[in-house]
Structures are given as structure tokens and as C-alpha cells.
C-alpha atoms as one frame of an Amber mdcrd trajectory, in Angstrom:
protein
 -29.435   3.127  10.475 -28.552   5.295   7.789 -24.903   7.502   8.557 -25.240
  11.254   7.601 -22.077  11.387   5.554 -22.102  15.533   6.101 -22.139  15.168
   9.738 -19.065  13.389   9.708 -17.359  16.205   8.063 -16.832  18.909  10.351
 -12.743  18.625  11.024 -12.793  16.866   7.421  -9.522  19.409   7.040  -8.291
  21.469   4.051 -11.912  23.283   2.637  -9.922  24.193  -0.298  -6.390  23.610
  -2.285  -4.050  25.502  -4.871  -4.524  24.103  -8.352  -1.401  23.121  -9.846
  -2.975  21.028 -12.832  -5.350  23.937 -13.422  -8.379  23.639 -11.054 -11.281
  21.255 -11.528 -11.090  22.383 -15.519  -8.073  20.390 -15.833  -8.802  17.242
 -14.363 -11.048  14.536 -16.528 -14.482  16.229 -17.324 -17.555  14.317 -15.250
 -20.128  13.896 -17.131 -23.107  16.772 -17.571 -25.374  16.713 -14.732 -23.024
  14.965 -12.186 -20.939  17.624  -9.817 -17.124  16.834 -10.495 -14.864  16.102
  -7.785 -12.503  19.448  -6.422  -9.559  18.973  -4.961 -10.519  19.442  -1.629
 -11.097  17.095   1.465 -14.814  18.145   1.770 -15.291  17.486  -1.808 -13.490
  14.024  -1.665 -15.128  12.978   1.503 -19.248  14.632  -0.038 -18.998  12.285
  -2.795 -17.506   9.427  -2.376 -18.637   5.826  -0.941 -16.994   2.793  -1.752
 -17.598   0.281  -4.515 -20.257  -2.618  -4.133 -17.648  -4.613  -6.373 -14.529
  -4.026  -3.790 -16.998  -4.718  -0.945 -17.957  -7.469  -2.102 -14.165  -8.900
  -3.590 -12.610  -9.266   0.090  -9.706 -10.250  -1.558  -6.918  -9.178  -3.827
  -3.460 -10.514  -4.692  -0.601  -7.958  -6.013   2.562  -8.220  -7.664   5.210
  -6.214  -5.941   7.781  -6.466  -8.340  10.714  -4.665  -9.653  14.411  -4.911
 -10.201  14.885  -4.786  -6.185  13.585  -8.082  -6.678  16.730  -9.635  -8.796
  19.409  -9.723  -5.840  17.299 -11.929  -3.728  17.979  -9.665  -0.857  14.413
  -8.486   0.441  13.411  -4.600   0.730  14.175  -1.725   0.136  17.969  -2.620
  -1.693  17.925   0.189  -3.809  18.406   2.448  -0.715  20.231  -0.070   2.001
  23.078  -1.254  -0.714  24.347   1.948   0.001  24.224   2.058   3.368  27.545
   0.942   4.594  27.782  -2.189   7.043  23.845  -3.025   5.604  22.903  -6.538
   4.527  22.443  -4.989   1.239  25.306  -3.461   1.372  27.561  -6.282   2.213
  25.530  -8.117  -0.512  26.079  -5.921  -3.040  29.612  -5.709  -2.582  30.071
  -9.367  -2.483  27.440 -10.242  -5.627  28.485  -6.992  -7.984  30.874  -4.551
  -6.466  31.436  -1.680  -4.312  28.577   0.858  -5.296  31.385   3.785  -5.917
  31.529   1.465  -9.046  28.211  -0.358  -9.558  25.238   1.147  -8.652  21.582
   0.438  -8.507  21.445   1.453 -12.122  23.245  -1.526 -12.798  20.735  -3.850
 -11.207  17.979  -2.370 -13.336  20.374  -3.197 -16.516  20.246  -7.125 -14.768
  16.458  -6.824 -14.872  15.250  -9.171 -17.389  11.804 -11.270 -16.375  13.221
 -13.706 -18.820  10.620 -16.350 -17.281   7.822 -13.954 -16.735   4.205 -15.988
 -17.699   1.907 -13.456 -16.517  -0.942 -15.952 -18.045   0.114 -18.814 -15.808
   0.379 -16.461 -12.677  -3.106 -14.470 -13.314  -4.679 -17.905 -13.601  -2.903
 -19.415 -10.130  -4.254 -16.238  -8.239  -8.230 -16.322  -9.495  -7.929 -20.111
  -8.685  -7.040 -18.878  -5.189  -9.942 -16.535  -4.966  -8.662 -13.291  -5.686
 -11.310 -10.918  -7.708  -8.808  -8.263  -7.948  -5.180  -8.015  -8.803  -2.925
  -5.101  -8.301   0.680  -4.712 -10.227   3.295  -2.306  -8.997   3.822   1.153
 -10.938   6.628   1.809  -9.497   8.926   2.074  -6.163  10.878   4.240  -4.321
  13.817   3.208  -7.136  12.219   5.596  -9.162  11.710   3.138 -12.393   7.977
   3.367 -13.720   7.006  -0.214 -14.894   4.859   1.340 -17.653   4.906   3.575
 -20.699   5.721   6.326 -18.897   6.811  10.114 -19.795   9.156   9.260 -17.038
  12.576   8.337 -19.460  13.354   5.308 -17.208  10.979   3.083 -17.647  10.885
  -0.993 -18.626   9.517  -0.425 -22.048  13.270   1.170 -22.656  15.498  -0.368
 -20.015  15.269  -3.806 -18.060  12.447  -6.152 -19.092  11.980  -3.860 -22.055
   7.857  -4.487 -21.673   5.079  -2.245 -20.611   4.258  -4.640 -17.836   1.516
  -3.191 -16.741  -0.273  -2.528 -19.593   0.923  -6.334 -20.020  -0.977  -7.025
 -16.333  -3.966  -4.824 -17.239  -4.966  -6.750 -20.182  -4.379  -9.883 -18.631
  -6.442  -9.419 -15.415  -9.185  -7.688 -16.942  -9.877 -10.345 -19.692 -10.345
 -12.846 -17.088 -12.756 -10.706 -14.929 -10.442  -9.558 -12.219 -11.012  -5.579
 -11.384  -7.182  -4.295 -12.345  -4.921  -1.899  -9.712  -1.589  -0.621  -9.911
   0.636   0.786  -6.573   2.390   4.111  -7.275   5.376   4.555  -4.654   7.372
   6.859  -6.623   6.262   9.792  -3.703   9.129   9.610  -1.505  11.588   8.663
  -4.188  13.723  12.157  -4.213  14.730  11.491  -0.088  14.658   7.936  -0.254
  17.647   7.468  -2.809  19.961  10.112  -1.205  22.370   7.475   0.154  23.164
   6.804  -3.186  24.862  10.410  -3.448  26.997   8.960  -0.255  30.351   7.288
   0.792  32.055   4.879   2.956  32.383   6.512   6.451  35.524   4.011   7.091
  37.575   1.198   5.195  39.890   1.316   2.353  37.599   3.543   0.106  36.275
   5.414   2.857  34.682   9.354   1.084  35.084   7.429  -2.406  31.510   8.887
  -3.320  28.827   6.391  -4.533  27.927   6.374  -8.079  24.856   8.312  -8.445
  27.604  11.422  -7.352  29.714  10.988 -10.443  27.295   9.297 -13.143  25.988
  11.690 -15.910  23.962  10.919 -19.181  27.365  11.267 -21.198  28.377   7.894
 -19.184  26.287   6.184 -20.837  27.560   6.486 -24.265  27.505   3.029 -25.833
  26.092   1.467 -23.062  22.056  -0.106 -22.680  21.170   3.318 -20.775  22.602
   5.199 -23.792  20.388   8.815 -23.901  19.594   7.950 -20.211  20.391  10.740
 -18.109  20.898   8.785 -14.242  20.241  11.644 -12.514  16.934  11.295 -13.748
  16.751   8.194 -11.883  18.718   9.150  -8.766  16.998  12.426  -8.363  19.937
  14.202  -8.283  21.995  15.692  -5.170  19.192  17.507  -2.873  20.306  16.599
   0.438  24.301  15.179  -0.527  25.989  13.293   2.028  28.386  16.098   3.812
  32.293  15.591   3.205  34.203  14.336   6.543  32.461  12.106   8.266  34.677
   9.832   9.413  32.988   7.035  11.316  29.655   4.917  10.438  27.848   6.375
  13.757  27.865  10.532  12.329  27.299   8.484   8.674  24.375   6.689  10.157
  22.698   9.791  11.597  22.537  11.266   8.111  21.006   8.608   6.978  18.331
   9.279   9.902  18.229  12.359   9.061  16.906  11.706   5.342  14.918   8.395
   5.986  12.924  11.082   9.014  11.609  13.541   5.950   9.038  10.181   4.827
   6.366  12.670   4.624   4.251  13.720   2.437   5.690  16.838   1.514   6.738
  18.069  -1.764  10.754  17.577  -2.740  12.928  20.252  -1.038  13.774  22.849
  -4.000  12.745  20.795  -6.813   9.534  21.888  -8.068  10.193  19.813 -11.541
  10.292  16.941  -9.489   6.859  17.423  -8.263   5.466  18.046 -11.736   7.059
  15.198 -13.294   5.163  13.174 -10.189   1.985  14.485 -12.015   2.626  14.082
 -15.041   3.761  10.266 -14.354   0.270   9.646 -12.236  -1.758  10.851 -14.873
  -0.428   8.980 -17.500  -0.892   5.801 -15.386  -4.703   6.835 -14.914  -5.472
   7.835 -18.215  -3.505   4.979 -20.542  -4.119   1.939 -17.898  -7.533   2.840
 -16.420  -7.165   1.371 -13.053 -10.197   0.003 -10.651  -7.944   0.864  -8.009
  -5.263   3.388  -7.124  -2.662   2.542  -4.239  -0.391   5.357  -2.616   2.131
   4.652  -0.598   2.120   7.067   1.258   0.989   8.314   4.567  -2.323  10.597
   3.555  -2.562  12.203   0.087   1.175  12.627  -1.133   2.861  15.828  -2.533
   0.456  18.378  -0.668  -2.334  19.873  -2.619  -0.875  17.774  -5.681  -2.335
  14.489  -3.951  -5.833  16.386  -3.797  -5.784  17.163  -7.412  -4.575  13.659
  -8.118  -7.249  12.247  -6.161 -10.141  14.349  -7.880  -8.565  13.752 -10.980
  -8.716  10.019 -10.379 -12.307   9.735  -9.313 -13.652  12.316 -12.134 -12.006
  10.163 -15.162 -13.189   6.679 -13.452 -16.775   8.481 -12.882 -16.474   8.977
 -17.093 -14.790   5.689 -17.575 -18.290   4.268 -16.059 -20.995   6.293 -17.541
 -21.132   8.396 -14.734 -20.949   5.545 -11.730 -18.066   6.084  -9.491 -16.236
   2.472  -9.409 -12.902   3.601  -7.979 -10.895   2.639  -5.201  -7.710   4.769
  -4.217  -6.006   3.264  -1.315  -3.681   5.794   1.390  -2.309   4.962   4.405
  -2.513   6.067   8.167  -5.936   7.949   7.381  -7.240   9.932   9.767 -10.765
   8.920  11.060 -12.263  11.930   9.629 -10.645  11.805   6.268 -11.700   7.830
   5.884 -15.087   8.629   3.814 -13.269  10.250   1.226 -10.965   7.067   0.274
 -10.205   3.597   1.621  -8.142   3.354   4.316  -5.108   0.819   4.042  -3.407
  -0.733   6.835   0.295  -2.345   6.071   1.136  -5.621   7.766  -1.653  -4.733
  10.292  -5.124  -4.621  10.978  -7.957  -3.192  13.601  -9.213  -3.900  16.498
 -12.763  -3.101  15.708 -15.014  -2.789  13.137 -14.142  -0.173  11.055 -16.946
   2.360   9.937 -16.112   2.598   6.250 -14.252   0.129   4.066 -10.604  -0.056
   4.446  -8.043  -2.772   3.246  -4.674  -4.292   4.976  -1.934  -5.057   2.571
   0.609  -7.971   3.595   2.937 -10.298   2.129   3.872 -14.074   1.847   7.187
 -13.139   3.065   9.406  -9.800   2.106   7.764  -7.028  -0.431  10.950  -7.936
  -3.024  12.238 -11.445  -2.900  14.492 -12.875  -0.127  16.462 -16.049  -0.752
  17.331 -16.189   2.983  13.368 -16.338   3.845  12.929 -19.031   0.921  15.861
 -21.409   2.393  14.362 -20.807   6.222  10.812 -21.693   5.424  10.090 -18.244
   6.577   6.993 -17.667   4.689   3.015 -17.523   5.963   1.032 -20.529   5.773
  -2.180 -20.596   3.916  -3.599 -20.849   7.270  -2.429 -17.715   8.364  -3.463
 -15.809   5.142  -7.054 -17.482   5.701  -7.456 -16.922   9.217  -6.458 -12.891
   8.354  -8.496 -12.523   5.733 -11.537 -14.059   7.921 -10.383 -11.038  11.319
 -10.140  -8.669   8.370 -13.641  -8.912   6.885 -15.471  -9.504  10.321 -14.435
  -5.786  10.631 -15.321  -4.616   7.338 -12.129  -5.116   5.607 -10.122  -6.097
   2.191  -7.160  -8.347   1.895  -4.601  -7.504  -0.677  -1.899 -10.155  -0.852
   1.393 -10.182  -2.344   3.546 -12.921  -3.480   7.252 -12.276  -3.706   8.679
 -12.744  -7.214  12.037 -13.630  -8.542  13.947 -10.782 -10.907  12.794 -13.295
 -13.666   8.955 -13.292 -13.570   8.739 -16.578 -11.562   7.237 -16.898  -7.892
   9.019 -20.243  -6.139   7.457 -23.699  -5.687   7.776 -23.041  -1.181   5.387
 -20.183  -2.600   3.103 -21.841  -5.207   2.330 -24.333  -3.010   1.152 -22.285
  -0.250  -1.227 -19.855  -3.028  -2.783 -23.660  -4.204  -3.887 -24.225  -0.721
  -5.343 -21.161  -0.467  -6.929 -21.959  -3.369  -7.920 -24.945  -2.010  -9.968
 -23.634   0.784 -11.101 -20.667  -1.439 -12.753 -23.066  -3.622 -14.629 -24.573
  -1.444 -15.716 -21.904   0.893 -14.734 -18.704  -0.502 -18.733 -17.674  -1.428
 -19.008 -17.738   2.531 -17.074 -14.428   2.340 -17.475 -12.799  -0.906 -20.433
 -10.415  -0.658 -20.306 -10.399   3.536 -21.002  -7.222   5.702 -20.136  -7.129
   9.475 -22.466  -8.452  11.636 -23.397  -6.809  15.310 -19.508  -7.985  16.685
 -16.595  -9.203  14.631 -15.968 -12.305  17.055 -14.955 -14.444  19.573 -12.255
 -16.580  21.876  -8.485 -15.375  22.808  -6.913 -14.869  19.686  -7.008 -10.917
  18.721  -5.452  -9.054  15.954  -3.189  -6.489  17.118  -4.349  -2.839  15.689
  -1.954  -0.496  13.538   0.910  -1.061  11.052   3.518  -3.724  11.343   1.148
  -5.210  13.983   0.912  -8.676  12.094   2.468 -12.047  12.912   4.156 -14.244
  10.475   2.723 -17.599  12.125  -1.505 -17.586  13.007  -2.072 -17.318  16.703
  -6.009 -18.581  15.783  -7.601 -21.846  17.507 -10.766 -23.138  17.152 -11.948
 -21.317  19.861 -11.956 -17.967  17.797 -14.545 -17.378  15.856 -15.216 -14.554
  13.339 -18.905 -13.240  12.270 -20.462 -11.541   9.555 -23.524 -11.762   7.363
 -24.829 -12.271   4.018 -28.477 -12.057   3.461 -30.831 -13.298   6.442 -28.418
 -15.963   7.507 -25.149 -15.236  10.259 -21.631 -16.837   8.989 -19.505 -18.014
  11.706 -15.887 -18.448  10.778 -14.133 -21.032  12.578 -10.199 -20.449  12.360
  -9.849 -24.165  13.544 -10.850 -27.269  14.348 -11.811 -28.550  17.522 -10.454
 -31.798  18.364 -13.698 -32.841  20.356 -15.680 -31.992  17.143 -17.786 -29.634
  18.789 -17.858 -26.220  17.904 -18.893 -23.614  21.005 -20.245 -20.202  20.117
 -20.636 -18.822  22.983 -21.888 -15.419  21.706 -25.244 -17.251  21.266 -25.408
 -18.924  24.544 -28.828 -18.724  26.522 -29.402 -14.970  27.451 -26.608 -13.588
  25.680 -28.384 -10.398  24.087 -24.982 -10.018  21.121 -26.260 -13.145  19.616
 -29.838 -12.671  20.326 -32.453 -14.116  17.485 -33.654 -17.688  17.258 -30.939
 -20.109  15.868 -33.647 -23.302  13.662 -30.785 -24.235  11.294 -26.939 -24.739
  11.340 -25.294 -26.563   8.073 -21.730 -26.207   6.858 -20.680 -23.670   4.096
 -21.805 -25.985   1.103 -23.690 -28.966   2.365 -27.243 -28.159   2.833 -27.731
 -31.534   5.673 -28.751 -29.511   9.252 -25.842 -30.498  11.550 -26.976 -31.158
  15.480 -26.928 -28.344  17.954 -27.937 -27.676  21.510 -28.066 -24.190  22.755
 -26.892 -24.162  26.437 -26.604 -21.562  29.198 -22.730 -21.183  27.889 -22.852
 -21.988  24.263 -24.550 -23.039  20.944 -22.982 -26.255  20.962 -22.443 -27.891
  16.860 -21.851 -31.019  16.160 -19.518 -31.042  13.434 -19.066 -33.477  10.525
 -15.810 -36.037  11.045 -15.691 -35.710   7.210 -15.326 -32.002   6.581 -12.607
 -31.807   9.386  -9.946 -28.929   7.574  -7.269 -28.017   9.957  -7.623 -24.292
   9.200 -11.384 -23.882  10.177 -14.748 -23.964   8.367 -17.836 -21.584   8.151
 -21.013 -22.303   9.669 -23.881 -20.755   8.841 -26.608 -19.839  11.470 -29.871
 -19.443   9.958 -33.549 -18.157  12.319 -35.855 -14.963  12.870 -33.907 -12.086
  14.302 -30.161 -13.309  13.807 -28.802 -10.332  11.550 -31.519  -7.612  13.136
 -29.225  -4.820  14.800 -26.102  -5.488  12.717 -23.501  -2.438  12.509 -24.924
   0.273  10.350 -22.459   0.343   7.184 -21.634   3.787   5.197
């Protein structure tokens, strides 16, 4: 069945935008005969359909890494060390000093990736099965990991490296479609605890030091010609003088962290067109496959439409007029998904999604955390297999981040888990790549929870779940265990059960073309499995017969 994409349009949402890069003359020129992209939704959401080449990947490993990653004390530390009573905070002040006296700018200076062997790392993720890689562009700390017409930036401060263009050059020699993550959105509310002060204590109102810091500070120093108020953002919402306990401190901080919208910075219109100007640089020097906002929708207002337009018109040139790009929001709403793919953080879906869409997750914390290192708190390769299997029975993308140290390295707790990833992925990874969803994305009592933040660090899969899709003529079951009887039950194709209806004449295992034995019973197709292939995590089946893959969801 073929989808109508302009009947799915009609509450598609803004029919038009303001033009603040100039209208459709401005962005990259499509070429002649092919309609650019406007920055509207109805244009967005008329021409695009995502990539065969991300539909087919189903997986992707990213680097989330920045200077939040040298204090080894998980997320978001550039906001929470100055946040009084915080773990950051309480680090910070124990590692490096009150931050009235050292700041987050600091921490960038410590910044180094002295042991950073991007070679090494690029080659330990394709072993694991990843066809595309994504690098982070920046965070919420406001430093751009690339040449940038942003002034801080690593190729003057830190590492001192154009990492990504380092990362793009990398990943695309070996074959790996290249992204980059751009977070820098809700930088100018996200930092403003850094223009705060101690509630209570001995230094209680001694303000922070993004309040007193100015470019002439840096005199002599590595930020010399830095101005950190560039950085910072400068003072648009500055802590109030007074408060004299952490509780009325705290609700400021509320206050701020409640504005993560996607609106444009209160006041500061040069912060909005610096946000452009940073965006396009990163699409037009680094030529990404794939585009990653963090954000919640299109960020900065009409600027995210342009953006967006922009994006697809100068990938649609890039490719000799093929669109090849992916650009990755959050929290879409259902009637905005044709227009991008939808991503889904720490989370997934109960269903099977109409059009493409992605969840993003993480070995352990986005920025590295000691504490989660010593506690063995990190996902098994189980659990990363058995999500990526729920994720693409519902007509999904995994994107898959290892934590890094501040110096380039990922840990040996971690490298072991990515080789047995790689372990499975090299011997049964073709049994996803290239998949569609079949008629239902599974069986048995294990079930994804829907939304963000839905995820579970440990797998709550048994053998008795089973995940389906299709490739070609033939129906892959994905077993997310092993059943200690040997016997695999799919009871979607037991006797009379219309889901699984079709004749089943062949089962073998992903790999070995020997038919295994099966009986199809009143509750079950019943497969014998073979003692030798037993793998703790689950195998994939595949069902072959007239009539198994007939009726399949319709895909967009």
C-alpha cells in the first residue's frame, strides 16, 4: 500500500516562516529542475523521505565528547558545578576550586585528548557493526569542536584540533556515512548558573566567575584575545542579589532550566545569528550525512526551518540532486515526522512507527563517569543487542554512544563490551542490515516502554521474546535469548493464527544454510535449535514459504 504523503499533511503546522538568512535565495542553490526546499513545514514534510542508506544502516555509534568529559563526573557539569550542594558542585570544589575562582573555562583549558587515536576507535566501532558514526559539534558548554566562526573553539583552545573535520575524514575513508550533534540551542539559559552564587556558607553571594571574567582577564593567559562572555553568554537572566538559602536559590535555577524550549534567546538577537552562522559553517565545511538537534522540534523558531531547508538543499547539491540527508529532532509531533527523522533519547516505541525514526542511548552517562566505571554500571552487549533488535522490528535506528575520557581514550570495562557487540555483529549483523518491519514487531512478555528516558540499564528480554522483520521473501525472527530446552516457540505462527499466516517449508539459522527441525502445532512453530550455535543473547531465525511477508506494514 502506497501512503499519500499530502494527505498526511493537513495540521502539518507553520505554511510559511520569516526569512532571516534571506529566503530560499540564501540557502544552498538545488540544482535546476529540482524544487528547493522553503523553510516551511509543508515544504519540509512535501519533499522529504528518508534515505535507503540510513534504512538500511540500523546502526550508528557517536562520540559524545567534550571537555565535560575530563572531570569524570557524568552530565551536564558545565551547568551543575555551579549549582551549590550538586555532585558537580561538591566535585568541583574538591578537584579545582570554588567556581567564584575556577570556572568551567578552566576545565576547557584542562582539555587536552592527549591519547586521542581516532584511527584505533573508528576501526573498533565498524568491527562492531556500525555503518554510521556521529561526533559531537558541540554542547550546551557552548565550545564548537570544529573550525568554527564561533571564537571558542578546539582548533584555538583545549585539544587545539578541528576534531571533527579530524572524525569526518576518518569515518568517511572507511565507508561509514559521517554525522555531527549540534546542542549549542539552549546554551544562552543553560549556563546562567554560572552568573550565580552560594545561597549559604562562608562565601555565600561571592558571584561565580562567568559574573566577573572579561576578555582583558585573559591577558597572558591560553584564552588570551578570548572574550568569556562569549562562552558564558553573558548575564541574560543573572542570579538576583539576596537569596539567602539554597531552597529560593534552587527555584531560580528551576526557573531557568523550565525555558528548555525552543525559543530564540531572551533579548539577544546576536546570539541567534551567531547560532546560524555556527550551523552553517558546520554544513557547508564538514558535509554531514546526518544532522542531530538537540532539541525538542526545530530549534530557534523560524531559524530551525531555514536551517533545515538549508541543510537538505546543499546535501540535495552535495549528491547530484539525490536527497541523502538525515536531520534528527526530538519529541516530533506525528504530523511533523515525514519531514525529518524522529529521535527518541534513552527510549523507544511501543509500535511500529510509520516513518523512520532513531533512539539515541548510551553505554553509561553522555560525558564520562568514574563512579559508573568503578560500579560496573554500564549496559551489557546484550542489552545494546536486544534494543537494537525492539528498535528495528518497529522501523527504527540505533545510535550508540560510548563515554570517553577528557583524553581521547574509551576504558577497557567499555572496550570490552563494544568487542562483544562486535562479536555478535559479525556473525549475524546482515540479519538486520537492510530489514523492514514485518506485519507485527513481536512477541512474549518483555516490552519496551514508549517515550524518553523510558529505557533500562539491564535487558528485561528472555527467550520467549521474539522480534520480526523482513528482508526479501524470507521472515527474520529475532530471538533475544536462548531457551534452555533448545526449542524455540513462535507462537505467532501457531496453527490458525492469521498474524503469522503463510506456509513456513524452511527454517535455518542466520548463516548456516542446514534446515533445522520444526513442527507447527496448535500453539507454536516449534524449532529445534542447534546445541552448537547456543549464544546467550539470542540468534535469528529465518522463516522462509509462500505468503510469509504478504500483508507486511506499508512503509513511507
Amino acid at each position: 500500500m502506497k501512503v499519500n504523503r499530502r494527505d498526511l499533511l493537513g495540521a502539518v503546522g507553520v505554511a510559511g516562516a520569516s526569512t532571516a538568512l534571506g529566503g530560499p535565495a540564501s540557502a544552498a542553490t538545488a540544482p535546476a529542475g529540482d524544487k528547493p526546499f522553503a523553510p516551511s513545514w509543508t515544504s519540509l514534510a512535501e519533499g522529504y523521505r528518508a534515505p535507503d542508506w540510513y534504512r538500511d544502516a540500523k546502526f550508528g555509534m557517536w562520540a559524545h565528547w567534550g571537555p565535560q568529559c575530563v572531570p569524570e563526573e557524568g552530565d551536564w557539569y558545565a551547568r551543575n558545578m555551579y549549582l551549590q550542594g550538586s555532585r558537580a558542585y561538591n566535585a568541583h570544589v574538591r578537584k579545582y576550586g570554588h567556581p567564584s575562582k575556577v570556572g568551567f573555562l578552566d576545565i576547557i583549558g584542562q582539555w587536552k585528548a592527549e591519547k586521542w587515536d581516532p584511527e584505533r576507535q573508528l576501526d573498533l566501532y565498524q568491527r562492531a557493526g556500525a555503518k554510521y558514526f556521529v561526533a559531537l559539534a558541540n554542547h550546551h558548554d557552548n565550545l564548537d569542536t570544529f573550525a568554527s566562526p564561533h571564537p571558542w573553539n578546539t582548533t584555538r583552545v583545549g585539544p587545539k584540533r578541528d576534531i571533527i573535520g579530524t572524525w569526518a575524514k576518518l569515518a568517511k575513508a572507511r565507508g561509514l556515512r559521517f554525522g555531527v550533534s549540534n546542542h549549542s540551542a539552549h546554551s544562552w539559559h543553560w549556563y546562567q548558573p554560572a552568573y550565580g552564587y552560594d545561597a549559604e556558607g562562608p562565601l555565600q553571594g561571592k558571584r561565580y566567575d562567568a559574573d566577573w571574567r572579561t576578555k582583558a582577564d585573559g591577558r597572558g593567559t591560553w584564552w588570551d584575545g578570548l572574550d568569556p562572555q562569549q562562552l558564558y553568554n553573558g548575564p541574560i537572566m543573572r542570579m538576583p542579589d539576596g537569596y539567602v538559602d539554597r531552597t529560593e536559590a534552587d527555584g531560580w535555577h528551576e526557573r531557568t532550566d523550565n525555558l528548555w524550549n525552543e525559543g530564540k534567546p531572551i533579548g539577544r538577537p546576536d546570539l541567534a545569528a551567531a547560532w546560524v552562522r555556527r550551523c552553517r559553517a558546520l554544513i557547508d565545511n564538514y558535509q554531514p550525512d546526518l544532522l542531530y538537534f538537540d532539541d525538542f522540534d526545530l530549534p530557534m523558531e523560524e531559524l530551525g526551518l531555514e536551517m533545515a531547508a538549508y541543510y537538505y538543499n546543499a546535501n540535495r547539491r552535495w549528491h547530484g540532486g539525490r536527497l541523502e540527508a538525515v536531520l534528527n529532532v526530538k519529541t516530533t509531533p506525528a504530523q511533523r515526522r515525514m519531514a525529518l527523522v524522529d529521535d527518541v533519547e534513552r527510549g523507544g516505541k511501543t509500535y511500529i512507527e510509520t516513518y523512520p525514526w532513531q533512539t539515541d542511548t548510551c553505554l553509561g552517562n553522555w560525558h564520562y563517569d568514574r563512579a559508573l566505571y568503578e560500579r560496573d554500571g554500564y549496559k551489557s552487549a546484550a542489552t545494546v543487542i536486544h534494543t537494537l533488535c525492539d528498535v528495528v522490528s518497529k522501523n527504527g535506528n540505533l545510535l550508540l554512544n560510548v563515554p570517553m575520557r577528557g583524553d581521547g581514550t574509551i576504558d577497557e570495562k567499555e572496550e570490552r563490551i563494544v568487542e562483544a557487540i562486535a562479536a555478535w555483529m559479525g556473525r549475524y549483523g546482515n540479519a538486520i542490515y537492510g530489514t523492514r518491519p514485518w506485519r507485527v514487531h513481536g512477541e512474549g512478555p518483555g516490552a519496551a516502554s514508549g517515550g524518553m528516558f523510558s529505557e533500562t540499564q539491564d535487558s528485561k528480554y528472555t527467550a520467549k521474546d521474539i522480534r520480526y522483520v523482513r528482508k526479501g521473501e524470507d521472515v527474520h525472527a529475532l530471538m533475544l535469548g536462548w531457551p534452555e530446552d533448545g526449542v524455540a516457540r513462535l507462537t505467532l505462527f501457531a496453527n490458525g493464527n492469521m498474524i503469522g499466516r503463510g506456509q513456513v517449508v524452511r527454517v535455518t539459522l542466520f548463516g548456516d544454510s542446514t534446515p533445522l527441525p520444526f513442527r507447527r502445532t496448535d500453539t507454536a512453530l516449534e524449532i529445534t535449535l542447534p546445541a552448537g550455535a547456543r549464544e546467550a543473547i539470542g540468534v535469528p531465525l529465518v522463516l522462509s514459504g509462500p505468503g510469509l511477508v504478504a500483508g507486511s506494514v506499508a512503509q513511507v
